[in-house]
Short mmCIF file of N, CA, C and O in Angstrom, two decimals:
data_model
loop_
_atom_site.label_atom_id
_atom_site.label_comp_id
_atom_site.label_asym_id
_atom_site.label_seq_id
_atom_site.Cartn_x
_atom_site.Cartn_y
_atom_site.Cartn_z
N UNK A 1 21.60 4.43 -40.41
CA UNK A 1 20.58 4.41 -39.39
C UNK A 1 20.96 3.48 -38.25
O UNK A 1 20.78 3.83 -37.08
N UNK A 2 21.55 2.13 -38.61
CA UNK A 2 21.98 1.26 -37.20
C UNK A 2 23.34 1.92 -36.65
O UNK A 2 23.67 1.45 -35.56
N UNK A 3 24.08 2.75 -37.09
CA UNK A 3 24.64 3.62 -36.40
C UNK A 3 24.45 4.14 -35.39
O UNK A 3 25.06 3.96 -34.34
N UNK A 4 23.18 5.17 -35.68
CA UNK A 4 22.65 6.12 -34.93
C UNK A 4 21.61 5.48 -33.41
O UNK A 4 21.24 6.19 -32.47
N UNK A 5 21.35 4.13 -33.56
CA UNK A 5 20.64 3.45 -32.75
C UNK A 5 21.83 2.56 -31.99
O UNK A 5 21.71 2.13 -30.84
N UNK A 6 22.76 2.42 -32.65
CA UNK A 6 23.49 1.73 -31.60
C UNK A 6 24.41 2.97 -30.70
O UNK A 6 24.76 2.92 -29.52
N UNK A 7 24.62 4.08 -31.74
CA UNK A 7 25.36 5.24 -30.46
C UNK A 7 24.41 5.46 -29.41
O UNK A 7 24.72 5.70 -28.25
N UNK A 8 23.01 5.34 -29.93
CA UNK A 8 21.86 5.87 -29.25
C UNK A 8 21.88 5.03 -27.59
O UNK A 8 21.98 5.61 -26.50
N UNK A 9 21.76 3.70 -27.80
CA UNK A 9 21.85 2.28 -26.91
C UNK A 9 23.15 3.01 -25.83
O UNK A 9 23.01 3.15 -24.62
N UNK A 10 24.00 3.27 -26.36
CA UNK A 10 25.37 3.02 -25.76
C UNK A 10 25.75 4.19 -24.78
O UNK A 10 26.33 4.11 -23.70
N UNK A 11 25.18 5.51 -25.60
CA UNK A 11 24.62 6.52 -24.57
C UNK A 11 23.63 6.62 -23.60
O UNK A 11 23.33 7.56 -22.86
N UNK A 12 23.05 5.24 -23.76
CA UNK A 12 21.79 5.63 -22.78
C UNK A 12 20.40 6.54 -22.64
O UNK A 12 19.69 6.94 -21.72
N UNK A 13 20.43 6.60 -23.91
CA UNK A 13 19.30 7.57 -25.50
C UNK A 13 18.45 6.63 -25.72
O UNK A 13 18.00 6.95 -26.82
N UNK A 14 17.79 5.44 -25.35
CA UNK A 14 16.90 4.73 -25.99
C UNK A 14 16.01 5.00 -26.31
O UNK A 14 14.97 4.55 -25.82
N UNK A 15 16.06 6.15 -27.64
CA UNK A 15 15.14 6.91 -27.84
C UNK A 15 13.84 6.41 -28.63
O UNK A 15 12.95 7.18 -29.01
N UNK A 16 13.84 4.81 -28.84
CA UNK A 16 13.12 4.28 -29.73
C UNK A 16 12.17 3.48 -29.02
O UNK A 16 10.97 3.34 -29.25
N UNK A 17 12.78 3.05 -28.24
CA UNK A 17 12.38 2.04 -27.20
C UNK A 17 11.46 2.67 -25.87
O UNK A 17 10.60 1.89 -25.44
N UNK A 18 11.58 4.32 -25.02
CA UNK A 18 11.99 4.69 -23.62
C UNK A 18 10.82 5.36 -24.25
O UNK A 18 10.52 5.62 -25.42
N UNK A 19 10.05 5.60 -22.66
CA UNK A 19 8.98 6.74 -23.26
C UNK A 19 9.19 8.22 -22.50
O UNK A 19 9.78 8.39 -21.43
N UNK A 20 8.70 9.01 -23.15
CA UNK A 20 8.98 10.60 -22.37
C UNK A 20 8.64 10.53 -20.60
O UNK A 20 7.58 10.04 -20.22
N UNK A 21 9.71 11.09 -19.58
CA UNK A 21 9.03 11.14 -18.26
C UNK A 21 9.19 12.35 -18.03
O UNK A 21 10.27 12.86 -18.32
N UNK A 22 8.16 13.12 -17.44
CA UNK A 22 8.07 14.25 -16.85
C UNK A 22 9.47 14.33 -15.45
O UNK A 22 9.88 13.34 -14.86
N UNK A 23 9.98 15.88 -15.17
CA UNK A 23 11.07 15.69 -14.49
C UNK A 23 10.73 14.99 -12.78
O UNK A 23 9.69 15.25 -12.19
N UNK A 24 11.38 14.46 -12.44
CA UNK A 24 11.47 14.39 -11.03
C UNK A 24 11.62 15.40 -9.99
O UNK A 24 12.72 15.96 -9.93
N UNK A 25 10.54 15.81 -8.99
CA UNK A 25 10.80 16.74 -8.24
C UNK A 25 12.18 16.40 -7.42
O UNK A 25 12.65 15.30 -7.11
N UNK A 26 12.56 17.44 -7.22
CA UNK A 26 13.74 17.05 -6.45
C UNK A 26 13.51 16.30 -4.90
O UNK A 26 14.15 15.32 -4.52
N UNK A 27 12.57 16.94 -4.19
CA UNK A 27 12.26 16.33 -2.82
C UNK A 27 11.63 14.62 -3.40
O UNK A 27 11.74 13.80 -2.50
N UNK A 28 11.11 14.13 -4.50
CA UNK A 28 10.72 13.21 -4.30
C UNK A 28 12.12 12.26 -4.86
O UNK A 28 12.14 11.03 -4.81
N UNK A 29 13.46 13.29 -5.50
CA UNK A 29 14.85 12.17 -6.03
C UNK A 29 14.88 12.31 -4.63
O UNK A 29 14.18 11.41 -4.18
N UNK A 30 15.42 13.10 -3.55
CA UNK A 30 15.77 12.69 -2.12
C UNK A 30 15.10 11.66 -1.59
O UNK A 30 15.78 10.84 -0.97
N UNK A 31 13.88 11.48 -1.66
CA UNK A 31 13.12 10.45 -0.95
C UNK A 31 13.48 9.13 -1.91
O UNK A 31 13.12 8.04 -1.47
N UNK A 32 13.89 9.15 -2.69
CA UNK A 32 14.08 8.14 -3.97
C UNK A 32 15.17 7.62 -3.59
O UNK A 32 15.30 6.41 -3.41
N UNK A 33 16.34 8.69 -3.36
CA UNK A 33 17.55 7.54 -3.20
C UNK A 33 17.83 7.30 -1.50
O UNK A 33 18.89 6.81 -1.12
N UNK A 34 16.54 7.80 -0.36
CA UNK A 34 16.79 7.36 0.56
C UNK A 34 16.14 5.85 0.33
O UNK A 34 16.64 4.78 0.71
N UNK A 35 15.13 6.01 -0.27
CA UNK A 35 14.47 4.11 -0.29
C UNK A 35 15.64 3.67 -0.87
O UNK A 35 16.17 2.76 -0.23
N UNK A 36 16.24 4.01 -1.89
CA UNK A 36 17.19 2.80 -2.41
C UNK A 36 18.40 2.48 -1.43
O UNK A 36 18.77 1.31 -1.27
N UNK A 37 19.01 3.52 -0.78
CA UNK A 37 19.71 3.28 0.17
C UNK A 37 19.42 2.50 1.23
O UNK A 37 20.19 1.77 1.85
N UNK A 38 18.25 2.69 1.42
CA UNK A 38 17.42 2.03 2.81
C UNK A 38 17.53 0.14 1.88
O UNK A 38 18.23 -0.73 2.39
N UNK A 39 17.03 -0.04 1.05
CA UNK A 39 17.46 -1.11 0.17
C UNK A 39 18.46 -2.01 0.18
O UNK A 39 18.38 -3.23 0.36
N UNK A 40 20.02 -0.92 -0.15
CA UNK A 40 20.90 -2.02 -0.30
C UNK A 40 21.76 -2.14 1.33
O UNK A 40 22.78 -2.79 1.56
N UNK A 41 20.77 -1.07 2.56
CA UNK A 41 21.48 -1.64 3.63
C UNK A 41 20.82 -2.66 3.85
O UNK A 41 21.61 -3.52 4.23
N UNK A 42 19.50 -3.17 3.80
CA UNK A 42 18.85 -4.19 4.06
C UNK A 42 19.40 -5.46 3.15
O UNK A 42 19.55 -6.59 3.62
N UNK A 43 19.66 -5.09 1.79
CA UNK A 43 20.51 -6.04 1.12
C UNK A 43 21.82 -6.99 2.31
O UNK A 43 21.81 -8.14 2.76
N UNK A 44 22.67 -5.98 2.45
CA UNK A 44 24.04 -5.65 3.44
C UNK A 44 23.38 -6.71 4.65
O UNK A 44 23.54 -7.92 4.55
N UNK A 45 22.87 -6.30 5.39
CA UNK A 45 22.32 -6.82 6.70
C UNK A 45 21.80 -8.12 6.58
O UNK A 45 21.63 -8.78 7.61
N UNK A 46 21.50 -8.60 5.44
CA UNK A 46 21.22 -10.25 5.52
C UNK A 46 22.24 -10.84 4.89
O UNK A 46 22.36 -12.06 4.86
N UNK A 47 23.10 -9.98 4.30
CA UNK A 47 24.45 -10.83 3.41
C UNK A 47 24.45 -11.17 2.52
O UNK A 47 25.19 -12.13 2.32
N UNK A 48 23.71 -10.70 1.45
CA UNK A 48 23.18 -10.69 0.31
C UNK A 48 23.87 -10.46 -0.48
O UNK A 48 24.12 -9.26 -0.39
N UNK A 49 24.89 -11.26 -2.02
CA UNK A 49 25.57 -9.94 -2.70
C UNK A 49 24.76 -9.35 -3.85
O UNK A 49 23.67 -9.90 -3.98
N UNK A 50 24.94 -8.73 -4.41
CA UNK A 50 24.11 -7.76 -5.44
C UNK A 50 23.32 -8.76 -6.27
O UNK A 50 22.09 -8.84 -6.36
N UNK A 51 24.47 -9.70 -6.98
CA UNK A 51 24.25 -10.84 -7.87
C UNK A 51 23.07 -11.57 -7.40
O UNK A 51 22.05 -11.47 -8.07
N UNK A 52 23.06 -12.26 -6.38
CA UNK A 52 21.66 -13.44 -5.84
C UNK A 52 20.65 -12.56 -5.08
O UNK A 52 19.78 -13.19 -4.48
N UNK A 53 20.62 -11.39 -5.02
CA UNK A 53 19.45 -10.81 -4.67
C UNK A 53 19.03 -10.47 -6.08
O UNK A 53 18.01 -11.13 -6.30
N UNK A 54 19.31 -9.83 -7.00
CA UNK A 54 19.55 -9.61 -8.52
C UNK A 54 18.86 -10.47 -8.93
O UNK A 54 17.73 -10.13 -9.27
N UNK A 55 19.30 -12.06 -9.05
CA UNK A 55 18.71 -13.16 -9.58
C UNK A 55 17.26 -13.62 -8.92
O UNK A 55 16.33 -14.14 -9.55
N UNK A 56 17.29 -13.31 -7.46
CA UNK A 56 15.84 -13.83 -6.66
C UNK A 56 14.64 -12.84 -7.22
O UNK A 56 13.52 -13.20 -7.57
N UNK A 57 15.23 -11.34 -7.19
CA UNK A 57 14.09 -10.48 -7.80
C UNK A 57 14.35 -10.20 -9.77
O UNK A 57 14.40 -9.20 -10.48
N UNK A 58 14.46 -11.51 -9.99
CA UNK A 58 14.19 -11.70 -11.58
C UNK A 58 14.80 -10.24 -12.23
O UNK A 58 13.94 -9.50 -12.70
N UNK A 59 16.21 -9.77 -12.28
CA UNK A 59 16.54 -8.54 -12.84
C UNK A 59 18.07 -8.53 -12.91
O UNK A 59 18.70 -9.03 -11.97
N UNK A 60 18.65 -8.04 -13.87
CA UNK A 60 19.83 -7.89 -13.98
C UNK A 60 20.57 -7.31 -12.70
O UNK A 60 19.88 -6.71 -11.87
N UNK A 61 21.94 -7.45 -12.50
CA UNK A 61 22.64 -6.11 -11.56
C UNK A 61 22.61 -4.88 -11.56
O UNK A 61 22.76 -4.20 -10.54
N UNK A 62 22.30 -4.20 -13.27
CA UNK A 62 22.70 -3.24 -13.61
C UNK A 62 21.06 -2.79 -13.15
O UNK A 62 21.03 -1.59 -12.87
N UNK A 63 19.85 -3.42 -13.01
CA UNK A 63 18.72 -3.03 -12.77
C UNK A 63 18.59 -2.67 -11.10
O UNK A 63 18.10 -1.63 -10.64
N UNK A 64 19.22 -3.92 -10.23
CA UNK A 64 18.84 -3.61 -8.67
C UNK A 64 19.90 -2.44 -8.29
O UNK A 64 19.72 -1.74 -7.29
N UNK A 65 21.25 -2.22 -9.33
CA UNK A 65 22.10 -1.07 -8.86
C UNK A 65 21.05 0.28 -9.20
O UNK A 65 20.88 1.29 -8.52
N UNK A 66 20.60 0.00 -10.18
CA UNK A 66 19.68 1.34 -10.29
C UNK A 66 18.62 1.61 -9.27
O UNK A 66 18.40 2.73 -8.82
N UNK A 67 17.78 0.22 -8.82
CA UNK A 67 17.21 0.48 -7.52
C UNK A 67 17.81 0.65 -6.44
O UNK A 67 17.19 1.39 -5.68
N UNK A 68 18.53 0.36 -6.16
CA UNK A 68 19.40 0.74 -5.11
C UNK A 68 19.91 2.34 -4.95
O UNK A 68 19.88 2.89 -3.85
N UNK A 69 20.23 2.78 -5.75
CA UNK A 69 20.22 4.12 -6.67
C UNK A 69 19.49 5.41 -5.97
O UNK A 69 19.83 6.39 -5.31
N UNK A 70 18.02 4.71 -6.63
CA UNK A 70 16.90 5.56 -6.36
C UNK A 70 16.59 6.09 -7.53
O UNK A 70 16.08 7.22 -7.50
N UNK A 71 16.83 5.34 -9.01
CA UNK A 71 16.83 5.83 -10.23
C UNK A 71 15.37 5.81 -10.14
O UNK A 71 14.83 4.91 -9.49
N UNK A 72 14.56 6.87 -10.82
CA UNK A 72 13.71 7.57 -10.64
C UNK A 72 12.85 6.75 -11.99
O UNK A 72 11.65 6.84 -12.23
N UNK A 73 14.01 5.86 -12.84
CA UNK A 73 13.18 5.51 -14.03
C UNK A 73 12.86 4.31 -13.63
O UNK A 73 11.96 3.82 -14.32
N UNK A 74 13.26 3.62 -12.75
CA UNK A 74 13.30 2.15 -12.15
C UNK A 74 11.39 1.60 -12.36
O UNK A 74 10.67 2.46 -11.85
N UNK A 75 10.86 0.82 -12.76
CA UNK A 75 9.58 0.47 -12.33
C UNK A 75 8.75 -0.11 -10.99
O UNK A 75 8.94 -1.22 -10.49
N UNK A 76 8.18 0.48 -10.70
CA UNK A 76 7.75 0.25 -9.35
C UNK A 76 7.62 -1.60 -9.36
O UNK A 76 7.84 -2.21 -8.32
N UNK A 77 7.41 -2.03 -10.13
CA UNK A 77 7.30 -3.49 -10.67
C UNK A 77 8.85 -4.61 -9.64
O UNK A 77 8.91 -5.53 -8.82
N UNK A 78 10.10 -3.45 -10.63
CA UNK A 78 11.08 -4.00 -10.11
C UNK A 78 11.26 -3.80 -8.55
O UNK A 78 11.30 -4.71 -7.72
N UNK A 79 11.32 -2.88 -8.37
CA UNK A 79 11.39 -2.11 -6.91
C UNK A 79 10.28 -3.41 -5.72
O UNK A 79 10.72 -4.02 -4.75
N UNK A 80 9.14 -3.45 -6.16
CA UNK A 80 8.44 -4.39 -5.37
C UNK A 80 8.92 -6.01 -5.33
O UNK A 80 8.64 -6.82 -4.45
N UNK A 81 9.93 -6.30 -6.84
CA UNK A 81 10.34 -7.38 -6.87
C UNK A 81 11.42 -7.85 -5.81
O UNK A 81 11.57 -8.99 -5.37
N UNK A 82 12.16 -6.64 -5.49
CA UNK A 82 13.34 -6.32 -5.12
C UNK A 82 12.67 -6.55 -3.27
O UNK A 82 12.79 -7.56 -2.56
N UNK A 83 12.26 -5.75 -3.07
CA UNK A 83 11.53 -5.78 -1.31
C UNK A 83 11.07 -7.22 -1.25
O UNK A 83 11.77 -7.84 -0.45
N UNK A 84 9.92 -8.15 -1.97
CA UNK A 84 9.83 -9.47 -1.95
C UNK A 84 10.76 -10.07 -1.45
O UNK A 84 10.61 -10.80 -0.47
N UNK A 85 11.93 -9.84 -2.05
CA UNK A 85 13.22 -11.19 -2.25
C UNK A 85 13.53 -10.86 -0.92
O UNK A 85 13.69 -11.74 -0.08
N UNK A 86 13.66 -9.27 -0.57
CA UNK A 86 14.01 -9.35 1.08
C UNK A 86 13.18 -9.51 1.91
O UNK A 86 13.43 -9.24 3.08
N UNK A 87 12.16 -9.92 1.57
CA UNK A 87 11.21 -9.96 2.98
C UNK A 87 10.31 -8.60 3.47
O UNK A 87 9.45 -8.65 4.35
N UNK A 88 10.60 -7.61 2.85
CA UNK A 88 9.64 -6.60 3.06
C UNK A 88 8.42 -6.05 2.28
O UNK A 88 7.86 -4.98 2.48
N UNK A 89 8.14 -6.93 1.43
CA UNK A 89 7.38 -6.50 1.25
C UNK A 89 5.73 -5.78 1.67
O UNK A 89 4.98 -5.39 0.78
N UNK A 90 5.44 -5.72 2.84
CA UNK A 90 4.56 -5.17 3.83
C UNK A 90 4.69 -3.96 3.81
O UNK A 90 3.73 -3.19 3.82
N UNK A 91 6.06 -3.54 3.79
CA UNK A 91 6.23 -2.20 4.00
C UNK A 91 5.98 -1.75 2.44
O UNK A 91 5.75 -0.54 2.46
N UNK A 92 5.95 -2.14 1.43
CA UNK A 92 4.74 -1.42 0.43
C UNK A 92 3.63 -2.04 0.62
O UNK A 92 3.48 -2.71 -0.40
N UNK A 93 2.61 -2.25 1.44
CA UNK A 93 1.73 -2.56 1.44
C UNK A 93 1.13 -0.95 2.21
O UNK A 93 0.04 -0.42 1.99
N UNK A 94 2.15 -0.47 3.08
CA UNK A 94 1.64 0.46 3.84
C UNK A 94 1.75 1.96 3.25
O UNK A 94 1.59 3.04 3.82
N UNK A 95 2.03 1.69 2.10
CA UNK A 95 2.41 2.71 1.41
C UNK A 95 0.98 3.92 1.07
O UNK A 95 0.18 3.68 0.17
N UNK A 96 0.87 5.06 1.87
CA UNK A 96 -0.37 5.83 1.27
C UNK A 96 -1.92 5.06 1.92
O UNK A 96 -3.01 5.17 1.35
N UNK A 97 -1.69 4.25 3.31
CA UNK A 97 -2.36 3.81 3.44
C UNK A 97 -3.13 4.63 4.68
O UNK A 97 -4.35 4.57 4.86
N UNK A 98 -2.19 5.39 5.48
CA UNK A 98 -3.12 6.41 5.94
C UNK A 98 -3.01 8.04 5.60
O UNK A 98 -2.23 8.88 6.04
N UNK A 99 -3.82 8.13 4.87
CA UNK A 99 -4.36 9.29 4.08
C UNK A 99 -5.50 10.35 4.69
O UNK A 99 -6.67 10.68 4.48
N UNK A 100 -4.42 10.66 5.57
CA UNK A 100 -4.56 12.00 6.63
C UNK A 100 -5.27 12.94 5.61
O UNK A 100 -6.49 13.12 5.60
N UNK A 101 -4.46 13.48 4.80
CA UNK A 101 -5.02 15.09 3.97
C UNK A 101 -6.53 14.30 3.14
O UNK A 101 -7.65 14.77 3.36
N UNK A 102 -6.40 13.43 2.47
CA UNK A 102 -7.23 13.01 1.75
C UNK A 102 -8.57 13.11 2.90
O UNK A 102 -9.59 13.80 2.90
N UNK A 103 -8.10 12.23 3.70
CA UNK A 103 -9.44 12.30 4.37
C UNK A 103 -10.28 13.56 4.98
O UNK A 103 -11.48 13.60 5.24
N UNK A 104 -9.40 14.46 5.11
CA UNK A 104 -9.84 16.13 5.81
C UNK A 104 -10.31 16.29 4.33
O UNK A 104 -11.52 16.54 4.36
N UNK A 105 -9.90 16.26 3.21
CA UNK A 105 -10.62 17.27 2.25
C UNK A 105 -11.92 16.23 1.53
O UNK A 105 -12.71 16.72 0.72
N UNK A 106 -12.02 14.57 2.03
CA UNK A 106 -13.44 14.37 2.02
C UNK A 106 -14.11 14.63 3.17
O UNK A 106 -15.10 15.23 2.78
N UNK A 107 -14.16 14.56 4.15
CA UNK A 107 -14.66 15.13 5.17
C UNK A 107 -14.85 16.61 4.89
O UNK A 107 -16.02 16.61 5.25
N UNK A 108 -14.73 17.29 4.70
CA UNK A 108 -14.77 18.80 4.15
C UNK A 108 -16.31 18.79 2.61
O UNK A 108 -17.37 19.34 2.35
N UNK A 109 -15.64 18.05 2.20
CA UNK A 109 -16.94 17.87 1.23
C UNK A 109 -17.88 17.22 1.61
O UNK A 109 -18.85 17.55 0.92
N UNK A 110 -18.30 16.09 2.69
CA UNK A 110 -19.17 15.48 3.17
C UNK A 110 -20.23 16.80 4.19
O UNK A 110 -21.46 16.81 4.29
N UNK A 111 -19.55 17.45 4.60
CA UNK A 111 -19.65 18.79 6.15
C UNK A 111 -21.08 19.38 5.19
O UNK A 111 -20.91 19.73 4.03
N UNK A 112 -22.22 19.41 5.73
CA UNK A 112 -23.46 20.80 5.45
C UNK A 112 -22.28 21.88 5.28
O UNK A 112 -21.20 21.95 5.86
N UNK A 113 -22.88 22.76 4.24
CA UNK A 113 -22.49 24.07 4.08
C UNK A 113 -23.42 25.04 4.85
O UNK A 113 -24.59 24.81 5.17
N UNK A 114 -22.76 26.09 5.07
CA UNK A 114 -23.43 26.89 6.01
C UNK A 114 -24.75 27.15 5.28
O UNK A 114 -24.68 26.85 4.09
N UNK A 115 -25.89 27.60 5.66
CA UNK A 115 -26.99 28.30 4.86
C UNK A 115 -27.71 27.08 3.97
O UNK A 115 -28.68 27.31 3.24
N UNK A 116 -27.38 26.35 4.05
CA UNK A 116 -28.27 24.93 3.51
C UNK A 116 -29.18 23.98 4.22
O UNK A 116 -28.69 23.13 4.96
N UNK A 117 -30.36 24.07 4.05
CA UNK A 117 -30.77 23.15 5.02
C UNK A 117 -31.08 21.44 4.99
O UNK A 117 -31.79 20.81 4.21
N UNK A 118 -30.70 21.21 5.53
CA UNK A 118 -30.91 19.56 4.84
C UNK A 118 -32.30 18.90 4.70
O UNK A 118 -33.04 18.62 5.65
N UNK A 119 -32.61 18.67 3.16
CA UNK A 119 -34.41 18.04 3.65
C UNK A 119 -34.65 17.22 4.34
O UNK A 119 -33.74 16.50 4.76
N UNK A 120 -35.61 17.06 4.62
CA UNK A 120 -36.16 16.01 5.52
C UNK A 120 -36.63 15.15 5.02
O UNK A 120 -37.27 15.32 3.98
N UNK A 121 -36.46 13.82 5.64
CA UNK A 121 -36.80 12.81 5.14
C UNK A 121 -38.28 12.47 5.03
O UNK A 121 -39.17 12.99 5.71
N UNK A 122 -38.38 11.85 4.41
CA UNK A 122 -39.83 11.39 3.87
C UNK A 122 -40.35 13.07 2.91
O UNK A 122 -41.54 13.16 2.63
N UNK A 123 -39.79 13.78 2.67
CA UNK A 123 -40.23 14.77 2.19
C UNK A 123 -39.98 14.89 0.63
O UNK A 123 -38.90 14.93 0.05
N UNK A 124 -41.05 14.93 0.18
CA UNK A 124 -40.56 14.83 -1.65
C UNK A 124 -41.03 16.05 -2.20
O UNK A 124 -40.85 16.32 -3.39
N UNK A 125 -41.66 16.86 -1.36
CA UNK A 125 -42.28 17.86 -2.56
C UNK A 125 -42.75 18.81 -1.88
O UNK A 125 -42.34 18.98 -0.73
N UNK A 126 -43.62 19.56 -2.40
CA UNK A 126 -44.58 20.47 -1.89
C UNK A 126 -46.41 19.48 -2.18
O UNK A 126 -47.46 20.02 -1.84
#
């Protein structure tokens, strides 16, 4: 059995440990490894090497290479740790913060429907 858990580890099977993820759409891996790219140029641009940005956002190398990546399994946890250490974190702050569609389809449910009349106030009854 510690066989089968250490081939497991070594393949990258942590099948004991990892929980099931539904697949990644593909348009959202594109958008995935443009943030991580967008990442390690911002890394690049302050002079950062992998290692002491690594260490500032509390995570191994092998973790910010995966954010950097755009590994899809990465935790949003790390990923926010990672923007901190550079200074951006704002820009997840703005994340989903204007919610164009959302707002048309409450506004849509707020709207009188045709053929309804709205009661009137002070009116309770017959």
């Amino acid at each position: 059995m510690e066989n089968n858990i250490a081939k497991s580890c070594v393949c990258g099977q942590n099948s004991f440990m990892s929980r099931p993820t539904s697949p990644t759409h593909p348009r959202v891996e594109r958008l995935l490894a443009e943030l991580g790219e967008n990442i390690r140029l911002a890394r690049r641009r302050r002079g950062l090497s992998a290692q002491l940005l690594a260490e500032r956002a509390g995570m191994s190398r092998p973790t910010l290479r995966a954010v950097e990546r755009g590994d899809a399994g990465v935790t949003l946890g790390a990923v926010a740790n990672v923007l901190h250490s550079l200074g951006l974190e704002g820009d997840l702050a703005q994340l989903a913060r204007t919610d164009e569609r959302g707002r048309e389809l409450q506004d849509a449910a707020l709207a009188p429907r045709p053929g309804k009349r709205a009661k009137p106030s002070g009116a309770d009854g017959p």
